[in-house]
């Protein structure tokens, strides 16, 4: 999906930000290669496709914690599995539980605006959550729920191999960094995640930004920090 300069400015405006820095045009890179893969029906899917399908099935049948009891469906993730940016939020909410896709509600709209402002279309990045099923009444996920989903998330990160993880909100930031510090103290620096030391930047959750729009400026600073670490969108993959 190509983003026009005008759209970019509109999204920045929606974020409450009127300043824009000139960046290289990424419109030619913003096609999700998987959506154009010419697979015929009787063709063996490539191994990467298989393992994602298996993971999707495992998660959809998962009964490891109580969250399975009230879910409409599990929500694994969406976007390019070749993405350089991986966005990790907390857990599906009501809209996500209904649609089976992360960040599709109001917070998701703002997340999309933030990504557009940074030069990405939604399909350019991979978006998922710490836990894959909706906690009732949108309560915080419990430690045991996070622990059960950790293996799924680990797989997702290892397979996508992003250059950058953007942890949105307290739950994602604290869980990924194994920290109890608030977002305000974790943001503003580049952390490393896992053995491969993937760069990780923390920012505010878009739901929080909807309640506290004055913090959008800081969120924009976080995105600029993330861009400074990793400035390309879709990377080359063998599988
Ligand atoms: N909030 C999240 O953290 N994740 C979603 O998918 C939706 C809202």
mmCIF file with all atom_site columns, N, CA and C in Angstrom, residues 137-183:
data_model
loop_
_atom_site.group_PDB
_atom_site.id
_atom_site.type_symbol
_atom_site.label_atom_id
_atom_site.label_alt_id
_atom_site.label_comp_id
_atom_site.label_asym_id
_atom_site.label_entity_id
_atom_site.label_seq_id
_atom_site.pdbx_PDB_ins_code
_atom_site.Cartn_x
_atom_site.Cartn_y
_atom_site.Cartn_z
_atom_site.occupancy
_atom_site.B_iso_or_equiv
_atom_site.pdbx_formal_charge
_atom_site.auth_seq_id
_atom_site.auth_comp_id
_atom_site.auth_asym_id
_atom_site.auth_atom_id
_atom_site.pdbx_PDB_model_num
ATOM 1   N N  . UNK A 1 137 ? -13.164 -8.749  30.778 1.00 0.00 ? 137 UNK A N  1
ATOM 2   C CA . UNK A 1 137 ? -13.268 -7.333  31.192 1.00 0.00 ? 137 UNK A CA 1
ATOM 3   C C  . UNK A 1 137 ? -11.964 -6.561  30.950 1.00 0.00 ? 137 UNK A C  1
ATOM 4   N N  . UNK A 1 138 ? -11.179 -7.043  30.021 1.00 0.00 ? 138 UNK A N  1
ATOM 5   C CA . UNK A 1 138 ? -9.902  -6.391  29.687 1.00 0.00 ? 138 UNK A CA 1
ATOM 6   C C  . UNK A 1 138 ? -8.982  -6.209  30.889 1.00 0.00 ? 138 UNK A C  1
ATOM 7   N N  . UNK A 1 139 ? -9.090  -7.138  31.851 1.00 0.00 ? 139 UNK A N  1
ATOM 8   C CA . UNK A 1 139 ? -8.157  -7.059  32.988 1.00 0.00 ? 139 UNK A CA 1
ATOM 9   C C  . UNK A 1 139 ? -6.739  -7.360  32.494 1.00 0.00 ? 139 UNK A C  1
ATOM 10  N N  . UNK A 1 140 ? -5.745  -7.014  33.339 1.00 0.00 ? 140 UNK A N  1
ATOM 11  C CA . UNK A 1 140 ? -4.362  -7.340  32.975 1.00 0.00 ? 140 UNK A CA 1
ATOM 12  C C  . UNK A 1 140 ? -4.212  -8.860  32.886 1.00 0.00 ? 140 UNK A C  1
ATOM 13  N N  . UNK A 1 141 ? -3.426  -9.333  31.924 1.00 0.00 ? 141 UNK A N  1
ATOM 14  C CA . UNK A 1 141 ? -3.154  -10.771 31.901 1.00 0.00 ? 141 UNK A CA 1
ATOM 15  C C  . UNK A 1 141 ? -2.395  -11.189 33.170 1.00 0.00 ? 141 UNK A C  1
ATOM 16  N N  . UNK A 1 142 ? -2.696  -12.388 33.677 1.00 0.00 ? 142 UNK A N  1
ATOM 17  C CA . UNK A 1 142 ? -2.019  -12.879 34.886 1.00 0.00 ? 142 UNK A CA 1
ATOM 18  C C  . UNK A 1 142 ? -0.704  -13.550 34.505 1.00 0.00 ? 142 UNK A C  1
ATOM 19  N N  . UNK A 1 143 ? 0.169   -13.659 35.517 1.00 0.00 ? 143 UNK A N  1
ATOM 20  C CA . UNK A 1 143 ? 1.518   -14.196 35.258 1.00 0.00 ? 143 UNK A CA 1
ATOM 21  C C  . UNK A 1 143 ? 1.463   -15.555 34.582 1.00 0.00 ? 143 UNK A C  1
ATOM 22  N N  . UNK A 1 144 ? 0.545   -16.418 35.043 1.00 0.00 ? 144 UNK A N  1
ATOM 23  C CA . UNK A 1 144 ? 0.513   -17.774 34.463 1.00 0.00 ? 144 UNK A CA 1
ATOM 24  C C  . UNK A 1 144 ? 0.003   -17.738 33.019 1.00 0.00 ? 144 UNK A C  1
ATOM 25  N N  . UNK A 1 145 ? -0.861  -16.778 32.712 1.00 0.00 ? 145 UNK A N  1
ATOM 26  C CA . UNK A 1 145 ? -1.369  -16.653 31.335 1.00 0.00 ? 145 UNK A CA 1
ATOM 27  C C  . UNK A 1 145 ? -0.246  -16.174 30.408 1.00 0.00 ? 145 UNK A C  1
ATOM 28  N N  . UNK A 1 146 ? 0.495   -15.203 30.907 1.00 0.00 ? 146 UNK A N  1
ATOM 29  C CA . UNK A 1 146 ? 1.647   -14.695 30.143 1.00 0.00 ? 146 UNK A CA 1
ATOM 30  C C  . UNK A 1 146 ? 2.663   -15.811 29.929 1.00 0.00 ? 146 UNK A C  1
ATOM 31  N N  . UNK A 1 147 ? 2.886   -16.606 30.987 1.00 0.00 ? 147 UNK A N  1
ATOM 32  C CA . UNK A 1 147 ? 3.886   -17.676 30.900 1.00 0.00 ? 147 UNK A CA 1
ATOM 33  C C  . UNK A 1 147 ? 3.481   -18.712 29.852 1.00 0.00 ? 147 UNK A C  1
ATOM 34  N N  . UNK A 1 148 ? 2.197   -19.076 29.823 1.00 0.00 ? 148 UNK A N  1
ATOM 35  C CA . UNK A 1 148 ? 1.749   -20.078 28.847 1.00 0.00 ? 148 UNK A CA 1
ATOM 36  C C  . UNK A 1 148 ? 1.911   -19.570 27.414 1.00 0.00 ? 148 UNK A C  1
ATOM 37  N N  . UNK A 1 149 ? 1.659   -18.290 27.212 1.00 0.00 ? 149 UNK A N  1
ATOM 38  C CA . UNK A 1 149 ? 1.758   -17.730 25.859 1.00 0.00 ? 149 UNK A CA 1
ATOM 39  C C  . UNK A 1 149 ? 3.196   -17.400 25.450 1.00 0.00 ? 149 UNK A C  1
ATOM 40  N N  . UNK A 1 150 ? 4.109   -17.432 26.421 1.00 0.00 ? 150 UNK A N  1
ATOM 41  C CA . UNK A 1 150 ? 5.481   -16.995 26.128 1.00 0.00 ? 150 UNK A CA 1
ATOM 42  C C  . UNK A 1 150 ? 6.132   -17.843 25.041 1.00 0.00 ? 150 UNK A C  1
ATOM 43  N N  . UNK A 1 151 ? 5.811   -19.136 25.012 1.00 0.00 ? 151 UNK A N  1
ATOM 44  C CA . UNK A 1 151 ? 6.442   -19.987 23.995 1.00 0.00 ? 151 UNK A CA 1
ATOM 45  C C  . UNK A 1 151 ? 5.921   -19.624 22.598 1.00 0.00 ? 151 UNK A C  1
ATOM 46  N N  . UNK A 1 152 ? 4.640   -19.289 22.518 1.00 0.00 ? 152 UNK A N  1
ATOM 47  C CA . UNK A 1 152 ? 4.088   -18.873 21.221 1.00 0.00 ? 152 UNK A CA 1
ATOM 48  C C  . UNK A 1 152 ? 4.776   -17.585 20.740 1.00 0.00 ? 152 UNK A C  1
ATOM 49  N N  . UNK A 1 153 ? 4.900   -16.653 21.671 1.00 0.00 ? 153 UNK A N  1
ATOM 50  C CA . UNK A 1 153 ? 5.516   -15.360 21.305 1.00 0.00 ? 153 UNK A CA 1
ATOM 51  C C  . UNK A 1 153 ? 6.974   -15.554 20.895 1.00 0.00 ? 153 UNK A C  1
ATOM 52  N N  . UNK A 1 154 ? 7.651   -16.424 21.654 1.00 0.00 ? 154 UNK A N  1
ATOM 53  C CA . UNK A 1 154 ? 9.059   -16.718 21.347 1.00 0.00 ? 154 UNK A CA 1
ATOM 54  C C  . UNK A 1 154 ? 9.191   -17.223 19.906 1.00 0.00 ? 154 UNK A C  1
ATOM 55  N N  . UNK A 1 155 ? 8.300   -18.145 19.532 1.00 0.00 ? 155 UNK A N  1
ATOM 56  C CA . UNK A 1 155 ? 8.312   -18.673 18.164 1.00 0.00 ? 155 UNK A CA 1
ATOM 57  C C  . UNK A 1 155 ? 8.112   -17.563 17.156 1.00 0.00 ? 155 UNK A C  1
ATOM 58  N N  . UNK A 1 156 ? 7.131   -16.714 17.438 1.00 0.00 ? 156 UNK A N  1
ATOM 59  C CA . UNK A 1 156 ? 6.829   -15.630 16.493 1.00 0.00 ? 156 UNK A CA 1
ATOM 60  C C  . UNK A 1 156 ? 8.055   -14.738 16.298 1.00 0.00 ? 156 UNK A C  1
ATOM 61  N N  . UNK A 1 157 ? 8.699   -14.389 17.392 1.00 0.00 ? 157 UNK A N  1
ATOM 62  C CA . UNK A 1 157 ? 9.861   -13.485 17.277 1.00 0.00 ? 157 UNK A CA 1
ATOM 63  C C  . UNK A 1 157 ? 10.988  -14.185 16.518 1.00 0.00 ? 157 UNK A C  1
ATOM 64  N N  . UNK A 1 158 ? 11.208  -15.475 16.851 1.00 0.00 ? 158 UNK A N  1
ATOM 65  C CA . UNK A 1 158 ? 12.308  -16.199 16.188 1.00 0.00 ? 158 UNK A CA 1
ATOM 66  C C  . UNK A 1 158 ? 12.052  -16.354 14.693 1.00 0.00 ? 158 UNK A C  1
ATOM 67  N N  . UNK A 1 159 ? 10.797  -16.571 14.311 1.00 0.00 ? 159 UNK A N  1
ATOM 68  C CA . UNK A 1 159 ? 10.508  -16.790 12.892 1.00 0.00 ? 159 UNK A CA 1
ATOM 69  C C  . UNK A 1 159 ? 10.486  -15.479 12.097 1.00 0.00 ? 159 UNK A C  1
ATOM 70  N N  . UNK A 1 160 ? 9.957   -14.454 12.688 1.00 0.00 ? 160 UNK A N  1
ATOM 71  C CA . UNK A 1 160 ? 9.946   -13.164 11.975 1.00 0.00 ? 160 UNK A CA 1
ATOM 72  C C  . UNK A 1 160 ? 11.364  -12.582 11.917 1.00 0.00 ? 160 UNK A C  1
ATOM 73  N N  . UNK A 1 161 ? 12.118  -12.826 12.990 1.00 0.00 ? 161 UNK A N  1
ATOM 74  C CA . UNK A 1 161 ? 13.473  -12.243 13.094 1.00 0.00 ? 161 UNK A CA 1
ATOM 75  C C  . UNK A 1 161 ? 13.471  -10.753 12.791 1.00 0.00 ? 161 UNK A C  1
ATOM 76  N N  . UNK A 1 162 ? 12.696  -9.989  13.535 1.00 0.00 ? 162 UNK A N  1
ATOM 77  C CA . UNK A 1 162 ? 12.665  -8.546  13.238 1.00 0.00 ? 162 UNK A CA 1
ATOM 78  C C  . UNK A 1 162 ? 13.995  -7.894  13.617 1.00 0.00 ? 162 UNK A C  1
ATOM 79  N N  . UNK A 1 163 ? 14.249  -6.775  13.004 1.00 0.00 ? 163 UNK A N  1
ATOM 80  C CA . UNK A 1 163 ? 15.423  -6.009  13.441 1.00 0.00 ? 163 UNK A CA 1
ATOM 81  C C  . UNK A 1 163 ? 15.068  -5.170  14.651 1.00 0.00 ? 163 UNK A C  1
ATOM 82  N N  . UNK A 1 164 ? 13.780  -4.905  14.771 1.00 0.00 ? 164 UNK A N  1
ATOM 83  C CA . UNK A 1 164 ? 13.357  -4.047  15.876 1.00 0.00 ? 164 UNK A CA 1
ATOM 84  C C  . UNK A 1 164 ? 12.022  -4.521  16.442 1.00 0.00 ? 164 UNK A C  1
ATOM 85  N N  . UNK A 1 165 ? 11.969  -4.565  17.761 1.00 0.00 ? 165 UNK A N  1
ATOM 86  C CA . UNK A 1 165 ? 10.698  -4.828  18.447 1.00 0.00 ? 165 UNK A CA 1
ATOM 87  C C  . UNK A 1 165 ? 10.237  -3.521  19.072 1.00 0.00 ? 165 UNK A C  1
ATOM 88  N N  . UNK A 1 166 ? 8.985   -3.163  18.790 1.00 0.00 ? 166 UNK A N  1
ATOM 89  C CA . UNK A 1 166 ? 8.385   -2.004  19.450 1.00 0.00 ? 166 UNK A CA 1
ATOM 90  C C  . UNK A 1 166 ? 7.396   -2.552  20.473 1.00 0.00 ? 166 UNK A C  1
ATOM 91  N N  . UNK A 1 167 ? 7.741   -2.390  21.741 1.00 0.00 ? 167 UNK A N  1
ATOM 92  C CA . UNK A 1 167 ? 6.874   -2.872  22.820 1.00 0.00 ? 167 UNK A CA 1
ATOM 93  C C  . UNK A 1 167 ? 5.928   -1.752  23.194 1.00 0.00 ? 167 UNK A C  1
ATOM 94  N N  . UNK A 1 168 ? 4.621   -1.988  22.987 1.00 0.00 ? 168 UNK A N  1
ATOM 95  C CA . UNK A 1 168 ? 3.675   -0.906  23.265 1.00 0.00 ? 168 UNK A CA 1
ATOM 96  C C  . UNK A 1 168 ? 2.942   -1.179  24.577 1.00 0.00 ? 168 UNK A C  1
ATOM 97  N N  . UNK A 1 169 ? 3.174   -0.300  25.515 1.00 0.00 ? 169 UNK A N  1
ATOM 98  C CA . UNK A 1 169 ? 2.483   -0.385  26.794 1.00 0.00 ? 169 UNK A CA 1
ATOM 99  C C  . UNK A 1 169 ? 3.270   -1.127  27.863 1.00 0.00 ? 169 UNK A C  1
ATOM 100 N N  . UNK A 1 170 ? 2.770   -0.954  29.074 1.00 0.00 ? 170 UNK A N  1
ATOM 101 C CA . UNK A 1 170 ? 3.478   -1.475  30.260 1.00 0.00 ? 170 UNK A CA 1
ATOM 102 C C  . UNK A 1 170 ? 3.619   -2.992  30.247 1.00 0.00 ? 170 UNK A C  1
ATOM 103 N N  . UNK A 1 171 ? 2.521   -3.694  29.980 1.00 0.00 ? 171 UNK A N  1
ATOM 104 C CA . UNK A 1 171 ? 2.565   -5.156  30.075 1.00 0.00 ? 171 UNK A CA 1
ATOM 105 C C  . UNK A 1 171 ? 3.596   -5.726  29.099 1.00 0.00 ? 171 UNK A C  1
ATOM 106 N N  . UNK A 1 172 ? 3.550   -5.245  27.853 1.00 0.00 ? 172 UNK A N  1
ATOM 107 C CA . UNK A 1 172 ? 4.494   -5.758  26.846 1.00 0.00 ? 172 UNK A CA 1
ATOM 108 C C  . UNK A 1 172 ? 5.924   -5.396  27.228 1.00 0.00 ? 172 UNK A C  1
ATOM 109 N N  . UNK A 1 173 ? 6.127   -4.153  27.627 1.00 0.00 ? 173 UNK A N  1
ATOM 110 C CA . UNK A 1 173 ? 7.490   -3.702  27.944 1.00 0.00 ? 173 UNK A CA 1
ATOM 111 C C  . UNK A 1 173 ? 8.047   -4.475  29.139 1.00 0.00 ? 173 UNK A C  1
ATOM 112 N N  . UNK A 1 174 ? 7.248   -4.579  30.199 1.00 0.00 ? 174 UNK A N  1
ATOM 113 C CA . UNK A 1 174 ? 7.755   -5.245  31.405 1.00 0.00 ? 174 UNK A CA 1
ATOM 114 C C  . UNK A 1 174 ? 7.989   -6.729  31.157 1.00 0.00 ? 174 UNK A C  1
ATOM 115 N N  . UNK A 1 175 ? 7.094   -7.336  30.389 1.00 0.00 ? 175 UNK A N  1
ATOM 116 C CA . UNK A 1 175 ? 7.247   -8.765  30.140 1.00 0.00 ? 175 UNK A CA 1
ATOM 117 C C  . UNK A 1 175 ? 8.471   -9.036  29.258 1.00 0.00 ? 175 UNK A C  1
ATOM 118 N N  . UNK A 1 176 ? 8.616   -8.270  28.195 1.00 0.00 ? 176 UNK A N  1
ATOM 119 C CA . UNK A 1 176 ? 9.725   -8.526  27.267 1.00 0.00 ? 176 UNK A CA 1
ATOM 120 C C  . UNK A 1 176 ? 11.075  -8.212  27.904 1.00 0.00 ? 176 UNK A C  1
ATOM 121 N N  . UNK A 1 177 ? 11.076  -7.223  28.780 1.00 0.00 ? 177 UNK A N  1
ATOM 122 C CA . UNK A 1 177 ? 12.353  -6.827  29.405 1.00 0.00 ? 177 UNK A CA 1
ATOM 123 C C  . UNK A 1 177 ? 12.530  -7.423  30.791 1.00 0.00 ? 177 UNK A C  1
ATOM 124 N N  . UNK A 1 178 ? 11.519  -8.210  31.223 1.00 0.00 ? 178 UNK A N  1
ATOM 125 C CA . UNK A 1 178 ? 11.572  -8.799  32.562 1.00 0.00 ? 178 UNK A CA 1
ATOM 126 C C  . UNK A 1 178 ? 11.908  -7.732  33.594 1.00 0.00 ? 178 UNK A C  1
ATOM 127 N N  . UNK A 1 179 ? 11.080  -6.687  33.565 1.00 0.00 ? 179 UNK A N  1
ATOM 128 C CA . UNK A 1 179 ? 11.326  -5.524  34.413 1.00 0.00 ? 179 UNK A CA 1
ATOM 129 C C  . UNK A 1 179 ? 10.036  -5.152  35.133 1.00 0.00 ? 179 UNK A C  1
ATOM 130 N N  . UNK A 1 180 ? 10.181  -4.418  36.218 1.00 0.00 ? 180 UNK A N  1
ATOM 131 C CA . UNK A 1 180 ? 8.988   -3.905  36.892 1.00 0.00 ? 180 UNK A CA 1
ATOM 132 C C  . UNK A 1 180 ? 8.928   -2.375  36.780 1.00 0.00 ? 180 UNK A C  1
ATOM 133 N N  . UNK A 1 181 ? 9.842   -1.819  36.007 1.00 0.00 ? 181 UNK A N  1
ATOM 134 C CA . UNK A 1 181 ? 9.889   -0.354  35.842 1.00 0.00 ? 181 UNK A CA 1
ATOM 135 C C  . UNK A 1 181 ? 8.681   0.124   35.034 1.00 0.00 ? 181 UNK A C  1
ATOM 136 N N  . UNK A 1 182 ? 8.197   1.335   35.285 1.00 0.00 ? 182 UNK A N  1
ATOM 137 C CA . UNK A 1 182 ? 7.097   1.865   34.469 1.00 0.00 ? 182 UNK A CA 1
ATOM 138 C C  . UNK A 1 182 ? 7.579   2.231   33.056 1.00 0.00 ? 182 UNK A C  1
ATOM 139 N N  . UNK A 1 183 ? 6.612   2.372   32.141 1.00 0.00 ? 183 UNK A N  1
ATOM 140 C CA . UNK A 1 183 ? 6.950   2.699   30.746 1.00 0.00 ? 183 UNK A CA 1
ATOM 141 C C  . UNK A 1 183 ? 7.788   3.973   30.672 1.00 0.00 ? 183 UNK A C  1
#
